[in-house]
Amino acid sequence: MSKTLEQKLSLLMDGEITPFETKRLVDEIHTNSNFKSLWLRMNKHKAAMHGELLDHNLDLSQNIMSQINNLSPTNSETTKTWLNSDFFSVTYMKMCCYLIGFFFILSLPLLNLSFPTSNTTSSNQNILPLNNEALLVDLGSNFNGSLKDFRITSSSSMEANYLVPGDDKSLRLKVFFDNIPENEWLGTINKGITVHTRSGSTPLILNLSSETLPNQRLIKISNTFLENK
Amino acid sequence: MNSEKSLINLVKKGDKKAYEVLVLQYQDRLVFSVYKFLKDYELAQDIAQEAFVKAFKNIEKFRGDSSFYTWIYRIAINTAKNLLSSKARNSEVYDDEIMELKLSESAVTTENPENILEAEELRSKMMDAIQSLPDDIRTTLSLREFDGLSYEEIAKVQNCPIGTVRSRIHKGREILDKTFSKYNMSNLEINSI
């Protein structure tokens, strides 16, 4: 046993050692039985100095460590340790991520959602496909309209029907995300009022139309989107 | 530098080896403290053992406001108190176990049982060994062990480099280890230094 290491045990006992050296000593105590025995004796001497040593041969460490090693993970409340265990290695975590991704893709048809096309922007990907309903409800709140139904018409557009309060009449709202090619959104519009606005940081093109609401009313509603832009 | 904090951090990261180092460090003190409370050596060992396991299971709750020993001491004493009160709740039936408890309770008030005498004798032998150490080593070791001074404080008090403090304390412990490694604990005889 090297003198330096022995001296470091003395420093460990007095709390005068760096975290790095502490780790090194812990490993050394675990692997070197002579070193472990010296650590045990040094602490017994300390206890004896203070009149706290009842039995020089007492060593409960084996029993204690065996009980601790037999603890099931559910019994152990050291919840953070799983991150450090071999079982939850980086490879294992990666595998979990792949599986979650795989099942998510499989579940898309069930959710009636579609992937954005490869040329969609990141802002669009943030909204479609998960937050579409929330966005529509939010847009409806501009004119106190309650969302009746909606559908995804393409990777960059949606169509929703609202009930306008007071008038009890329907309003159709076509929502286009800004990345949609102009000819594409122009091609789907044949009536109503179209405005350029944004929801948060996302630019939107909205087309409002109604079979029952007068144009004046539609203009008023479309203005609310511009005011809130 | 706080080695104990480093050890606790290692345990919190799941390093059981670091916990074993703590067990080896504090087991004798803890058994002694529980023994003073219960006056039953076998039971004190069981309680100390249970306290170490409980402390490990709850190590995430240890915030480091107190020392690890203070924390585990509280766990051990609470475990001992719970044991006594659960026995007391069943005291309507006077069986052997209860009689044992009554004896144990009476023992709490009895001073100087055999084990305490043994601890005192061990302490006395250790103090003799310390007195036999060279002056500079004895003074330095005493400042550390009995006055609780840090190495830096000792270096200031003794007007010497901190490296000298380190080597003196280590040398003192080395001499004590050699002395006590020849020590036959069954007859409490100590070899001359």
mmCIF file of C-alpha atoms in Angstrom, chain B:
data_model
loop_
_atom_site.group_PDB
_atom_site.id
_atom_site.type_symbol
_atom_site.label_atom_id
_atom_site.label_comp_id
_atom_site.label_asym_id
_atom_site.label_seq_id
_atom_site.Cartn_x
_atom_site.Cartn_y
_atom_site.Cartn_z
ATOM 1 C CA MET B 1 -13.167 20.719 0.716
ATOM 2 C CA ASN B 2 -15.867 18.470 2.130
ATOM 3 C CA SER B 3 -15.174 14.790 1.582
ATOM 4 C CA GLU B 4 -18.403 13.758 3.280
ATOM 5 C CA LYS B 5 -20.419 15.836 0.834
ATOM 6 C CA SER B 6 -18.508 14.237 -2.029
ATOM 7 C CA LEU B 7 -19.275 10.795 -0.627
ATOM 8 C CA ILE B 8 -22.972 11.633 -0.260
ATOM 9 C CA ASN B 9 -23.073 12.953 -3.826
ATOM 10 C CA LEU B 10 -21.571 9.701 -5.044
ATOM 11 C CA VAL B 11 -24.194 7.730 -3.092
ATOM 12 C CA LYS B 12 -26.960 9.885 -4.570
ATOM 13 C CA LYS B 13 -25.635 8.992 -8.000
ATOM 14 C CA GLY B 14 -26.021 5.319 -7.070
ATOM 15 C CA ASP B 15 -22.492 4.524 -5.917
ATOM 16 C CA LYS B 16 -22.999 1.892 -3.215
ATOM 17 C CA LYS B 17 -19.252 1.607 -2.670
ATOM 18 C CA ALA B 18 -19.259 5.182 -1.386
ATOM 19 C CA TYR B 19 -22.014 4.248 1.055
ATOM 20 C CA GLU B 20 -19.937 1.359 2.367
ATOM 21 C CA VAL B 21 -17.166 3.853 3.109
ATOM 22 C CA LEU B 22 -19.650 5.851 5.204
ATOM 23 C CA VAL B 23 -20.854 2.705 6.978
ATOM 24 C CA LEU B 24 -17.288 1.759 7.872
ATOM 25 C CA GLN B 25 -16.698 5.299 9.082
ATOM 26 C CA TYR B 26 -19.713 5.692 11.346
ATOM 27 C CA GLN B 27 -20.843 2.228 12.447
ATOM 28 C CA ASP B 28 -19.001 2.190 15.785
ATOM 29 C CA ARG B 29 -20.165 5.654 16.787
ATOM 30 C CA LEU B 30 -23.745 4.834 15.868
ATOM 31 C CA VAL B 31 -23.825 1.509 17.699
ATOM 32 C CA PHE B 32 -22.381 3.269 20.739
ATOM 33 C CA SER B 33 -25.000 6.032 20.651
ATOM 34 C CA VAL B 34 -27.894 3.581 20.281
ATOM 35 C CA TYR B 35 -26.429 1.399 22.979
ATOM 36 C CA LYS B 36 -26.378 4.365 25.375
ATOM 37 C CA PHE B 37 -30.074 4.799 24.621
ATOM 38 C CA LEU B 38 -31.196 1.173 24.792
ATOM 39 C CA LYS B 39 -28.560 -0.454 26.999
ATOM 40 C CA ASP B 40 -28.840 -3.582 24.873
ATOM 41 C CA TYR B 41 -25.787 -4.260 22.742
ATOM 42 C CA GLU B 42 -27.393 -6.801 20.384
ATOM 43 C CA LEU B 43 -30.422 -4.575 19.854
ATOM 44 C CA ALA B 44 -28.178 -1.546 19.322
ATOM 45 C CA GLN B 45 -26.436 -3.369 16.484
ATOM 46 C CA ASP B 46 -29.788 -4.294 14.898
ATOM 47 C CA ILE B 47 -31.080 -0.730 15.171
ATOM 48 C CA ALA B 48 -27.853 0.727 13.754
ATOM 49 C CA GLN B 49 -28.036 -1.720 10.882
ATOM 50 C CA GLU B 50 -31.657 -0.807 10.188
ATOM 51 C CA ALA B 51 -30.815 2.901 10.387
ATOM 52 C CA PHE B 52 -28.059 2.538 7.786
ATOM 53 C CA VAL B 53 -30.436 0.746 5.405
ATOM 54 C CA LYS B 54 -33.185 3.352 6.004
ATOM 55 C CA ALA B 55 -30.713 6.167 5.442
ATOM 56 C CA PHE B 56 -29.605 4.656 2.155
ATOM 57 C CA LYS B 57 -33.205 4.303 0.990
ATOM 58 C CA ASN B 58 -33.858 7.945 1.850
ATOM 59 C CA ILE B 59 -30.520 9.424 0.836
ATOM 60 C CA GLU B 60 -32.247 11.735 -1.663
ATOM 61 C CA LYS B 61 -33.946 13.428 1.286
ATOM 62 C CA PHE B 62 -30.616 14.235 2.924
ATOM 63 C CA ARG B 63 -30.034 17.884 2.078
ATOM 64 C CA GLY B 64 -26.747 18.294 3.903
ATOM 65 C CA ASP B 65 -28.035 20.871 6.411
ATOM 66 C CA SER B 66 -26.475 18.764 9.144
ATOM 67 C CA SER B 67 -23.660 16.230 9.042
ATOM 68 C CA PHE B 68 -24.442 12.737 7.804
ATOM 69 C CA TYR B 69 -23.807 11.378 11.281
ATOM 70 C CA THR B 70 -26.328 13.753 12.889
ATOM 71 C CA TRP B 71 -28.901 12.702 10.302
ATOM 72 C CA ILE B 72 -28.376 8.969 10.693
ATOM 73 C CA TYR B 73 -28.257 9.343 14.476
ATOM 74 C CA ARG B 74 -31.766 10.832 14.382
ATOM 75 C CA ILE B 75 -32.952 7.980 12.183
ATOM 76 C CA ALA B 76 -31.473 5.413 14.575
ATOM 77 C CA ILE B 77 -32.905 7.013 17.715
ATOM 78 C CA ASN B 78 -36.355 7.333 16.117
ATOM 79 C CA THR B 79 -36.176 3.677 15.098
ATOM 80 C CA ALA B 80 -35.280 2.755 18.657
ATOM 81 C CA LYS B 81 -38.091 4.898 20.082
ATOM 82 C CA ASN B 82 -40.604 3.332 17.687
ATOM 83 C CA LEU B 83 -39.479 -0.097 18.753
ATOM 84 C CA LEU B 84 -39.916 0.744 22.430
ATOM 85 C CA SER B 85 -43.319 2.365 21.965
ATOM 86 C CA SER B 86 -44.619 -0.517 19.834
ATOM 87 C CA LYS B 87 -43.550 -2.892 22.556
ATOM 88 C CA ALA B 88 -45.185 -0.676 25.178
ATOM 89 C CA ARG B 89 -48.494 -0.719 23.255
ATOM 90 C CA ASN B 90 -48.620 -4.487 23.609
ATOM 91 C CA SER B 91 -47.770 -4.404 27.287
ATOM 92 C CA GLU B 92 -51.134 -5.688 28.492
ATOM 93 C CA VAL B 93 -49.935 -9.230 28.021
ATOM 94 C CA TYR B 94 -47.011 -9.978 30.254
ATOM 95 C CA ASP B 95 -45.004 -12.429 28.260
ATOM 96 C CA ASP B 96 -41.265 -13.050 28.208
ATOM 97 C CA GLU B 97 -40.664 -10.346 25.652
ATOM 98 C CA ILE B 98 -42.329 -7.715 27.809
ATOM 99 C CA MET B 99 -40.390 -8.803 30.824
ATOM 100 C CA GLU B 100 -37.265 -8.402 28.775
ATOM 101 C CA LEU B 101 -38.393 -4.906 27.840
ATOM 102 C CA LYS B 102 -39.015 -4.006 31.469
ATOM 103 C CA LEU B 103 -35.528 -5.176 32.303
ATOM 104 C CA SER B 104 -34.173 -3.168 29.414
ATOM 105 C CA GLU B 105 -36.057 -0.076 30.591
ATOM 106 C CA SER B 106 -34.662 -0.450 34.036
ATOM 107 C CA ALA B 107 -31.232 -0.871 32.520
ATOM 108 C CA VAL B 108 -31.528 2.548 30.883
ATOM 109 C CA THR B 109 -31.162 4.163 34.262
ATOM 110 C CA THR B 110 -28.262 1.968 35.279
ATOM 111 C CA GLU B 111 -24.915 3.625 34.839
ATOM 112 C CA ASN B 112 -21.689 1.995 33.684
ATOM 113 C CA PRO B 113 -22.789 -1.315 32.246
ATOM 114 C CA GLU B 114 -20.098 -3.709 31.132
ATOM 115 C CA ASN B 115 -19.809 -2.425 27.556
ATOM 116 C CA ILE B 116 -19.481 1.182 28.653
ATOM 117 C CA LEU B 117 -16.676 0.184 30.991
ATOM 118 C CA GLU B 118 -15.004 -1.555 28.093
ATOM 119 C CA ALA B 119 -15.342 1.545 25.946
ATOM 120 C CA GLU B 120 -13.859 3.638 28.737
ATOM 121 C CA GLU B 121 -10.979 1.225 29.086
ATOM 122 C CA LEU B 122 -10.314 1.314 25.342
ATOM 123 C CA ARG B 123 -10.374 5.084 25.466
ATOM 124 C CA SER B 124 -7.950 5.128 28.332
ATOM 125 C CA LYS B 125 -5.534 2.853 26.445
ATOM 126 C CA MET B 126 -5.841 5.036 23.369
ATOM 127 C CA MET B 127 -5.130 8.167 25.396
ATOM 128 C CA ASP B 128 -2.032 6.493 26.832
ATOM 129 C CA ALA B 129 -0.906 5.708 23.284
ATOM 130 C CA ILE B 130 -1.520 9.316 22.230
ATOM 131 C CA GLN B 131 0.466 10.601 25.218
ATOM 132 C CA SER B 132 3.386 8.487 24.066
ATOM 133 C CA LEU B 133 3.471 10.142 20.633
ATOM 134 C CA PRO B 134 6.260 12.634 19.853
ATOM 135 C CA ASP B 135 5.267 16.147 21.039
ATOM 136 C CA ASP B 136 4.716 17.827 17.677
ATOM 137 C CA ILE B 137 2.670 14.886 16.379
ATOM 138 C CA ARG B 138 0.625 14.611 19.566
ATOM 139 C CA THR B 139 -0.205 18.309 19.633
ATOM 140 C CA THR B 140 -1.195 18.381 15.980
ATOM 141 C CA LEU B 141 -3.337 15.240 16.272
ATOM 142 C CA SER B 142 -5.000 16.537 19.434
ATOM 143 C CA LEU B 143 -5.856 19.859 17.808
ATOM 144 C CA ARG B 144 -7.566 17.914 15.059
ATOM 145 C CA GLU B 145 -9.270 15.178 17.108
ATOM 146 C CA PHE B 146 -10.229 16.949 20.294
ATOM 147 C CA ASP B 147 -10.413 20.608 19.320
ATOM 148 C CA GLY B 148 -11.888 19.941 15.887
ATOM 149 C CA LEU B 149 -9.620 22.409 14.082
ATOM 150 C CA SER B 150 -9.244 22.228 10.313
ATOM 151 C CA TYR B 151 -5.808 21.636 8.774
ATOM 152 C CA GLU B 152 -5.625 25.280 7.779
ATOM 153 C CA GLU B 153 -6.421 26.427 11.316
ATOM 154 C CA ILE B 154 -3.851 24.046 12.780
ATOM 155 C CA ALA B 155 -1.232 25.356 10.348
ATOM 156 C CA LYS B 156 -1.961 28.898 11.565
ATOM 157 C CA VAL B 157 -1.925 27.902 15.236
ATOM 158 C CA GLN B 158 1.343 25.997 14.878
ATOM 159 C CA ASN B 159 2.821 28.429 12.388
ATOM 160 C CA CYS B 160 3.803 25.699 9.963
ATOM 161 C CA PRO B 161 2.925 24.730 6.376
ATOM 162 C CA ILE B 162 -0.321 22.812 5.835
ATOM 163 C CA GLY B 163 1.718 19.945 4.345
ATOM 164 C CA THR B 164 3.456 19.523 7.706
ATOM 165 C CA VAL B 165 0.051 19.307 9.414
ATOM 166 C CA ARG B 166 -1.022 16.621 6.956
ATOM 167 C CA SER B 167 2.080 14.521 7.463
ATOM 168 C CA ARG B 168 2.065 14.895 11.264
ATOM 169 C CA ILE B 169 -1.550 13.788 11.550
ATOM 170 C CA HIS B 170 -0.957 10.894 9.209
ATOM 171 C CA LYS B 171 2.204 9.883 11.089
ATOM 172 C CA GLY B 172 0.321 9.974 14.387
ATOM 173 C CA ARG B 173 -2.418 7.755 13.066
ATOM 174 C CA GLU B 174 0.133 5.403 11.566
ATOM 175 C CA ILE B 175 1.852 4.986 14.932
ATOM 176 C CA LEU B 176 -1.494 4.411 16.675
ATOM 177 C CA ASP B 177 -2.418 1.813 14.065
ATOM 178 C CA LYS B 178 0.831 -0.053 14.525
ATOM 179 C CA THR B 179 0.393 0.070 18.282
ATOM 180 C CA PHE B 180 -3.160 -1.205 18.221
ATOM 181 C CA SER B 181 -2.581 -3.812 15.517
ATOM 182 C CA LYS B 182 -0.494 -5.667 18.096
ATOM 183 C CA TYR B 183 -3.213 -5.129 20.643
ATOM 184 C CA ASN B 184 -5.080 -8.186 21.803
ATOM 185 C CA MET B 185 -8.572 -6.900 22.452
ATOM 186 C CA SER B 186 -9.614 -9.871 24.607
ATOM 187 C CA ASN B 187 -7.288 -8.998 27.465
ATOM 188 C CA LEU B 188 -6.982 -5.262 26.843
ATOM 189 C CA GLU B 189 -3.226 -5.437 26.965
ATOM 190 C CA ILE B 190 -1.327 -2.859 24.987
ATOM 191 C CA ASN B 191 2.207 -3.185 23.752
ATOM 192 C CA SER B 192 4.612 -0.467 24.628
ATOM 193 C CA ILE B 193 5.170 2.032 21.861
#
